PDB file of C-alpha atoms in Angstrom:
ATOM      1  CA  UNK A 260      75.085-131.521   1.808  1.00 50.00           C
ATOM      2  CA  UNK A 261      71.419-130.466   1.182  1.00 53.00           C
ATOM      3  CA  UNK A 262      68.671-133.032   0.334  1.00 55.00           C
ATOM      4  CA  UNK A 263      66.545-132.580  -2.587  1.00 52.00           C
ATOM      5  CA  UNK A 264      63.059-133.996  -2.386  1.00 51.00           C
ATOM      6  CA  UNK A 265      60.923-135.779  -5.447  1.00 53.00           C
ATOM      7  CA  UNK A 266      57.934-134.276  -4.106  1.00 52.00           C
ATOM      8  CA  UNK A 267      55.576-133.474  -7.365  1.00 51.00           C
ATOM      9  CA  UNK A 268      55.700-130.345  -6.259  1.00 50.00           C
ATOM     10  CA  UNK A 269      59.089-129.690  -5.680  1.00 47.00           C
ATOM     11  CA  UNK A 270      59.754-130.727  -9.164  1.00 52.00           C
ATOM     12  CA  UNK A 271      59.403-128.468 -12.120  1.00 57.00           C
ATOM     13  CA  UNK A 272      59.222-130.445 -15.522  1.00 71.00           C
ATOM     14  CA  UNK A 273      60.057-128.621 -18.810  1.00 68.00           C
ATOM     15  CA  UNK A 274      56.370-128.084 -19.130  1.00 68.00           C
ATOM     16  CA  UNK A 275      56.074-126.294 -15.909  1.00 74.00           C
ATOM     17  CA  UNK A 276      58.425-124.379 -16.991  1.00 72.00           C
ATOM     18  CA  UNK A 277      57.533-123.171 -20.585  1.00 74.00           C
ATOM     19  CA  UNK A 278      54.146-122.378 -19.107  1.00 76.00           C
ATOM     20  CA  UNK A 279      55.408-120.200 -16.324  1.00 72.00           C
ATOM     21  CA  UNK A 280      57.994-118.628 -19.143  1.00 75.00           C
ATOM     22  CA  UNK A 281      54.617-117.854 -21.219  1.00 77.00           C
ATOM     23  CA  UNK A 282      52.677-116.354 -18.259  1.00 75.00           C
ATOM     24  CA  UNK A 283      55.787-114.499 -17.769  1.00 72.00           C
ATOM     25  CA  UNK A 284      55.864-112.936 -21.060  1.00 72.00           C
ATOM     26  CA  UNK A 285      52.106-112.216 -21.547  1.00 71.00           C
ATOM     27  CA  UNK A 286      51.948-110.816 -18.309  1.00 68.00           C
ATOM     28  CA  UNK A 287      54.447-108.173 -19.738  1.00 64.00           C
ATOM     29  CA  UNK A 288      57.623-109.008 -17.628  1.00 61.00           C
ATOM     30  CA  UNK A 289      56.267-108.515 -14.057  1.00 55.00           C
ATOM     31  CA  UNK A 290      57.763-105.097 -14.509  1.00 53.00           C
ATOM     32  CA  UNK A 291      54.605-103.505 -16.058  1.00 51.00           C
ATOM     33  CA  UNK A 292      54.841-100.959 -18.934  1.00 51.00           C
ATOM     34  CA  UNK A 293      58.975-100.792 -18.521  1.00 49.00           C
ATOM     35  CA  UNK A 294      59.484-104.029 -19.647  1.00 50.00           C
ATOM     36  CA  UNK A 295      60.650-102.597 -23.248  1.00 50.00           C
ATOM     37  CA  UNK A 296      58.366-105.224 -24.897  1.00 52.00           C
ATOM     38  CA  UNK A 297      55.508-103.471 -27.220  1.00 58.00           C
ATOM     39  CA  UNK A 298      53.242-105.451 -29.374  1.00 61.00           C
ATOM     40  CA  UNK A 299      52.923-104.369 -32.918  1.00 61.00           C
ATOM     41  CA  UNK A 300      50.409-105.099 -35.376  1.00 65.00           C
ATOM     42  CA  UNK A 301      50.778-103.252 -38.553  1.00 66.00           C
ATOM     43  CA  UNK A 302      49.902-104.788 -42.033  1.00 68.00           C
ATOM     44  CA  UNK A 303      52.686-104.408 -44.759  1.00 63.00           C
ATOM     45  CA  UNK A 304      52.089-104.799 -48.556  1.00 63.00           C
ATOM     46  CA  UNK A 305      55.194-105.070 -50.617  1.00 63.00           C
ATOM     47  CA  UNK A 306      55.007-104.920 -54.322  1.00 62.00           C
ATOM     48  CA  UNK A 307      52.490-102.595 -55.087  1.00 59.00           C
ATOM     49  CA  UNK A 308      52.284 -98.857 -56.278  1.00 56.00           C
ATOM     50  CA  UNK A 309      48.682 -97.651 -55.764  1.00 58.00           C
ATOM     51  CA  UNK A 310      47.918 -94.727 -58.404  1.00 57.00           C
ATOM     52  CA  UNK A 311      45.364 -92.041 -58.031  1.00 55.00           C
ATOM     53  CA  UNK A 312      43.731 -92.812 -61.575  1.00 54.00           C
ATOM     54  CA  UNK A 313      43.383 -96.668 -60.561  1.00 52.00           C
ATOM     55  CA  UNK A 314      40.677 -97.999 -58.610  1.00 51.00           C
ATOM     56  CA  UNK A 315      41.884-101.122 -56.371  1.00 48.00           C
ATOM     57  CA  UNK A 316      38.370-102.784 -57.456  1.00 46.00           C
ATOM     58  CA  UNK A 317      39.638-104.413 -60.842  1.00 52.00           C
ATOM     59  CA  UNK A 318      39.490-107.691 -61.558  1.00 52.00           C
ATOM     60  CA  UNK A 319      42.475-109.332 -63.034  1.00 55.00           C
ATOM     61  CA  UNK A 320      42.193-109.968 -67.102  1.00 53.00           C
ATOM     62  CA  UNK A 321      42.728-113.303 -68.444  1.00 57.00           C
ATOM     63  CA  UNK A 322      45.916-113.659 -70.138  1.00 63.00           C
ATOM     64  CA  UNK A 323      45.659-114.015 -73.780  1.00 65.00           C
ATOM     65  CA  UNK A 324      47.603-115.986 -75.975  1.00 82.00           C
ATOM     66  CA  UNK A 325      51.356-115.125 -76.595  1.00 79.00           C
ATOM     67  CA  UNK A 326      50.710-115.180 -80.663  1.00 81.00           C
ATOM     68  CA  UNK A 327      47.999-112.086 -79.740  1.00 84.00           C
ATOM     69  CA  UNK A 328      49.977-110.138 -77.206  1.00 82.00           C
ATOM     70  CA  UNK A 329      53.165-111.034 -80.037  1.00 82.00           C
ATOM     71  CA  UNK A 330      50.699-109.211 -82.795  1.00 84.00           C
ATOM     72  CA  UNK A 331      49.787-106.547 -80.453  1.00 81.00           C
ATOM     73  CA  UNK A 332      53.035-105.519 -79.864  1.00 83.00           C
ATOM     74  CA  UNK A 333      53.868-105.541 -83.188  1.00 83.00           C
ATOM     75  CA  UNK A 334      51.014-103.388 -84.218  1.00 82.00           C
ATOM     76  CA  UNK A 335      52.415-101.093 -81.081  1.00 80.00           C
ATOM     77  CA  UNK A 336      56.134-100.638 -82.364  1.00 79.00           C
ATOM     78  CA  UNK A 337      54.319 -99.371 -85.656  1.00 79.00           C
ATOM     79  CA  UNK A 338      52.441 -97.145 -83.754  1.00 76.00           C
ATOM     80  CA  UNK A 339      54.885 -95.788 -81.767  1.00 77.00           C
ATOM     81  CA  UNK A 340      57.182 -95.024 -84.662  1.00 79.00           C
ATOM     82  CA  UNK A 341      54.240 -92.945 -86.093  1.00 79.00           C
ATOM     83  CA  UNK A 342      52.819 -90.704 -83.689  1.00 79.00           C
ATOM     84  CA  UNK A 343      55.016 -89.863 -80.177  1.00 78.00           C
ATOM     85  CA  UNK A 344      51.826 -88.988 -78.286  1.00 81.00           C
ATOM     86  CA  UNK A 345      51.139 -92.637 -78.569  1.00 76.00           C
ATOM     87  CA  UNK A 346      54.648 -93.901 -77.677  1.00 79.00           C
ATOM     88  CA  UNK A 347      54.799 -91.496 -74.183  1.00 82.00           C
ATOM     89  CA  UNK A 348      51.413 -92.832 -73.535  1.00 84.00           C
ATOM     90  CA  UNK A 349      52.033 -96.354 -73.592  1.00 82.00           C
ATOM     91  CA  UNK A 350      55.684 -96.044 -72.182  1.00 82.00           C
ATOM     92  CA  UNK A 351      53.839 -94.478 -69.161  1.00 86.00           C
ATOM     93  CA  UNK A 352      51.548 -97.369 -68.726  1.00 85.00           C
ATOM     94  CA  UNK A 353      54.043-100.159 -69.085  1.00 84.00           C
ATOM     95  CA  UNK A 354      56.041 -98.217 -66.502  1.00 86.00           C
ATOM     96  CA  UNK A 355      53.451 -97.844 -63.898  1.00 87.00           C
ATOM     97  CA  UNK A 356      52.301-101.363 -64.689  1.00 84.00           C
ATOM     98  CA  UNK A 357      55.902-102.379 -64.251  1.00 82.00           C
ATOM     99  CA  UNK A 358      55.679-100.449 -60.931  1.00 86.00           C
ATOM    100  CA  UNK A 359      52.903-102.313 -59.487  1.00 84.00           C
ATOM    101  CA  UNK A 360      54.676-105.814 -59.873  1.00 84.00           C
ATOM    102  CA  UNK A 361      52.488-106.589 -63.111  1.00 83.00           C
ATOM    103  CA  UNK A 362      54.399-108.114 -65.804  1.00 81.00           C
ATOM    104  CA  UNK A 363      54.069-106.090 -69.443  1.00 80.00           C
ATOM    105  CA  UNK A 364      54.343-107.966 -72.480  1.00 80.00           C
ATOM    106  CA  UNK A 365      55.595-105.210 -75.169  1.00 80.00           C
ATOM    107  CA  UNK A 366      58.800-106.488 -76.353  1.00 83.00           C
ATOM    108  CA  UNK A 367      58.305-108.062 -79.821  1.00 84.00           C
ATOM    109  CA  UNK A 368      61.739-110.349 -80.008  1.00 89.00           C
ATOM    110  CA  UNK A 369      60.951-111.369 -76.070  1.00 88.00           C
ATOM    111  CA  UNK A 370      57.625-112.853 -76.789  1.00 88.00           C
ATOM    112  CA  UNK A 371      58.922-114.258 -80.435  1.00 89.00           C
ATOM    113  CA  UNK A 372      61.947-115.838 -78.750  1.00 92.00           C
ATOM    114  CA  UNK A 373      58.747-117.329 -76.124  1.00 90.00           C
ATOM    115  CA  UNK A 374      56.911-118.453 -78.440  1.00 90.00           C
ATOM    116  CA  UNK A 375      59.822-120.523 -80.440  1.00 93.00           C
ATOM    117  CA  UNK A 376      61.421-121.889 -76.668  1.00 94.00           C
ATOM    118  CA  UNK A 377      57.989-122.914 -76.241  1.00 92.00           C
ATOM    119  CA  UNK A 378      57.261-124.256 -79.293  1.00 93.00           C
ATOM    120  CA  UNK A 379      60.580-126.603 -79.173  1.00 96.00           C
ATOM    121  CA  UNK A 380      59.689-127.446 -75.274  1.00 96.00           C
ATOM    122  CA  UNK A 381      56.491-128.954 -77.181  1.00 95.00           C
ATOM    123  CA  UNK A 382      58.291-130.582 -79.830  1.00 96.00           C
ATOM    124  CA  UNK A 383      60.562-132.162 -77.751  1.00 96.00           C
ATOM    125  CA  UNK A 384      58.060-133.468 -74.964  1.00 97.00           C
ATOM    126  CA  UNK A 385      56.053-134.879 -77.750  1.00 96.00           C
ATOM    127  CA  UNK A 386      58.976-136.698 -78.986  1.00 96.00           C
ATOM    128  CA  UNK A 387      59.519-138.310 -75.750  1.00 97.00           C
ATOM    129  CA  UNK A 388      56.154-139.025 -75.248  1.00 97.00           C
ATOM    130  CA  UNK A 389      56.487-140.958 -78.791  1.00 96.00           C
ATOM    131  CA  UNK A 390      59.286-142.699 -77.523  1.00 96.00           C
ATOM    132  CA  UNK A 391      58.193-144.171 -74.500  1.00 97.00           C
ATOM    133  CA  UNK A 392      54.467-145.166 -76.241  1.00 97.00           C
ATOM    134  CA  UNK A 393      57.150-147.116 -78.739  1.00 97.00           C
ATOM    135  CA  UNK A 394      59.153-149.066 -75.495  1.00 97.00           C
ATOM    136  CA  UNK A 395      55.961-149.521 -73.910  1.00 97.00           C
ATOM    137  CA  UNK A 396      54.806-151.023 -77.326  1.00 97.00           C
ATOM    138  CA  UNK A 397      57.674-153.354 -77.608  1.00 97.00           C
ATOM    139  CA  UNK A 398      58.006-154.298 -74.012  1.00 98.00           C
ATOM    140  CA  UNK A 399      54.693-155.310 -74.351  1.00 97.00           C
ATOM    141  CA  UNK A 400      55.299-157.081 -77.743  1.00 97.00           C
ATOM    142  CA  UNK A 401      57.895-159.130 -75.746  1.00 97.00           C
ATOM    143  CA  UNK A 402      56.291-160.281 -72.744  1.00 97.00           C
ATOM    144  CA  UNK A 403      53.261-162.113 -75.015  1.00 97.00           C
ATOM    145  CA  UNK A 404      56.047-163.531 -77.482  1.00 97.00           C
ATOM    146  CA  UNK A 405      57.601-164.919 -73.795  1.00 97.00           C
ATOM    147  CA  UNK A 406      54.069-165.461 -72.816  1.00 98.00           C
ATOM    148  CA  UNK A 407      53.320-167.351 -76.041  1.00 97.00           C
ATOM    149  CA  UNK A 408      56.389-169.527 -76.273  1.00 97.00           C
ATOM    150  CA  UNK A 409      56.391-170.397 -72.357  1.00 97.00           C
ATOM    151  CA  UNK A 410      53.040-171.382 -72.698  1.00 97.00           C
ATOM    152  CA  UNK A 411      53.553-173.837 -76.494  1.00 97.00           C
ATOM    153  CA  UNK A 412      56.647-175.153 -73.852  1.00 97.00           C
ATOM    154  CA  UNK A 413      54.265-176.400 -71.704  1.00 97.00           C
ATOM    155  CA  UNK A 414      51.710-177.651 -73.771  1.00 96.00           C
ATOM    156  CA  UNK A 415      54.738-179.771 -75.897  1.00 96.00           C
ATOM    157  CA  UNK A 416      56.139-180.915 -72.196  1.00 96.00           C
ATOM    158  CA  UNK A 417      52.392-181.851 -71.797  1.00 95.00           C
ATOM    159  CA  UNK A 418      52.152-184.171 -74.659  1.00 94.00           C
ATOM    160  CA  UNK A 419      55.810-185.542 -74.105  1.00 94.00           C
ATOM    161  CA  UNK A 420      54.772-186.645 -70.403  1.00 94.00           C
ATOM    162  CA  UNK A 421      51.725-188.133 -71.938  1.00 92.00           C
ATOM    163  CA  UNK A 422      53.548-190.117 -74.920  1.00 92.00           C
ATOM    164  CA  UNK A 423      55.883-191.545 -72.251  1.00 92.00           C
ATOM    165  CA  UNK A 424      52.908-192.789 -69.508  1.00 90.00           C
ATOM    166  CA  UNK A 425      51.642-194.292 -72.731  1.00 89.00           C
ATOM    167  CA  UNK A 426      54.649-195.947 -73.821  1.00 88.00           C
ATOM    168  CA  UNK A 427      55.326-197.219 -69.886  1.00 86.00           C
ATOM    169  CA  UNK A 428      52.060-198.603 -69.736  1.00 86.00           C
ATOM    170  CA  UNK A 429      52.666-200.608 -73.363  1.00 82.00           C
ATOM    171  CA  UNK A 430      55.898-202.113 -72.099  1.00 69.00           C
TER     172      UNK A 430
END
């Protein structure tokens, strides 16, 4: 039977031993350049279609309102019904736009149908939000009618203890 010694330094702790594992591996192995580990460092950018016409320096618009781009696609159908130069043109753009991950607001009944889920979402938060100013309203009309009549209790129980001292001091 062998004997093992607790000598510090015949004792590797699990920190000892992840360091030496790192050294290990950014020393490449101790094999050298046959290892079969290579580092890579190569930047990826999903999403995105880069166009020769577009310049990457363009700032991003500020959205407008759904009533305007709901107009604006209106006035767009019309336009597209009249002249098919315009239509190709603007089919084009929403599909290249569509291609670089942008999201195109052309559809008349999409943004309608937005605007009226929208519009109810409103409706029906401020409808809660009336609701729970009412609870809070009576909650709080209770606790001062508690308030008030806890507080007349005490006043009467006040006078009753005093009307009875009185009438133990006359006897």
């Amino acid at each position: 039977m062998k004997k093992l010694s607790t000598t510090s330094a015949a004792v590797d702790t699990a920190a000892n031993l992840k360091r030496k594992r790192e050294d290990y591996d950014k020393s490449g192995g101790g094999g050298g350049s046959g290892s079969g580990k290579e580092n890579f460092e190569v930047d990826f950018e999903f999403g995105k279609v880069k166009l020769g016409d577009e310049d990457g320096s363009k700032k991003k618009g500020k959205k407008g309102s759904k009533v305007k781009e709901l107009e604006k696609a209106k006035k767009l159908k019309e336009a597209k019904k009249e002249d098919v130069v315009v239509a190709k043109k603007h089919s084009w753009k929403a599909a290249t736009e569509k291609a670089m991950g942008v999201k195109v607001h052309n559809d008349p009944k999409l943004l309608k149908r937005s605007l009226q889920k929208e519009k109810k979402r409103r409706e029906k938060s401020s409808g809660k939000w009336k609701d729970r100013v009412e609870t809070v309203e009576k909650m709080r009309e209770e606790k001062q009618a508690k308030r008030r009549g806890n507080i007349e209790e005490r006043a009467s129980q006040k006078k009753m203890r005093k009307i009875a001292k009185r009438e133990k001091n006359m006897v």
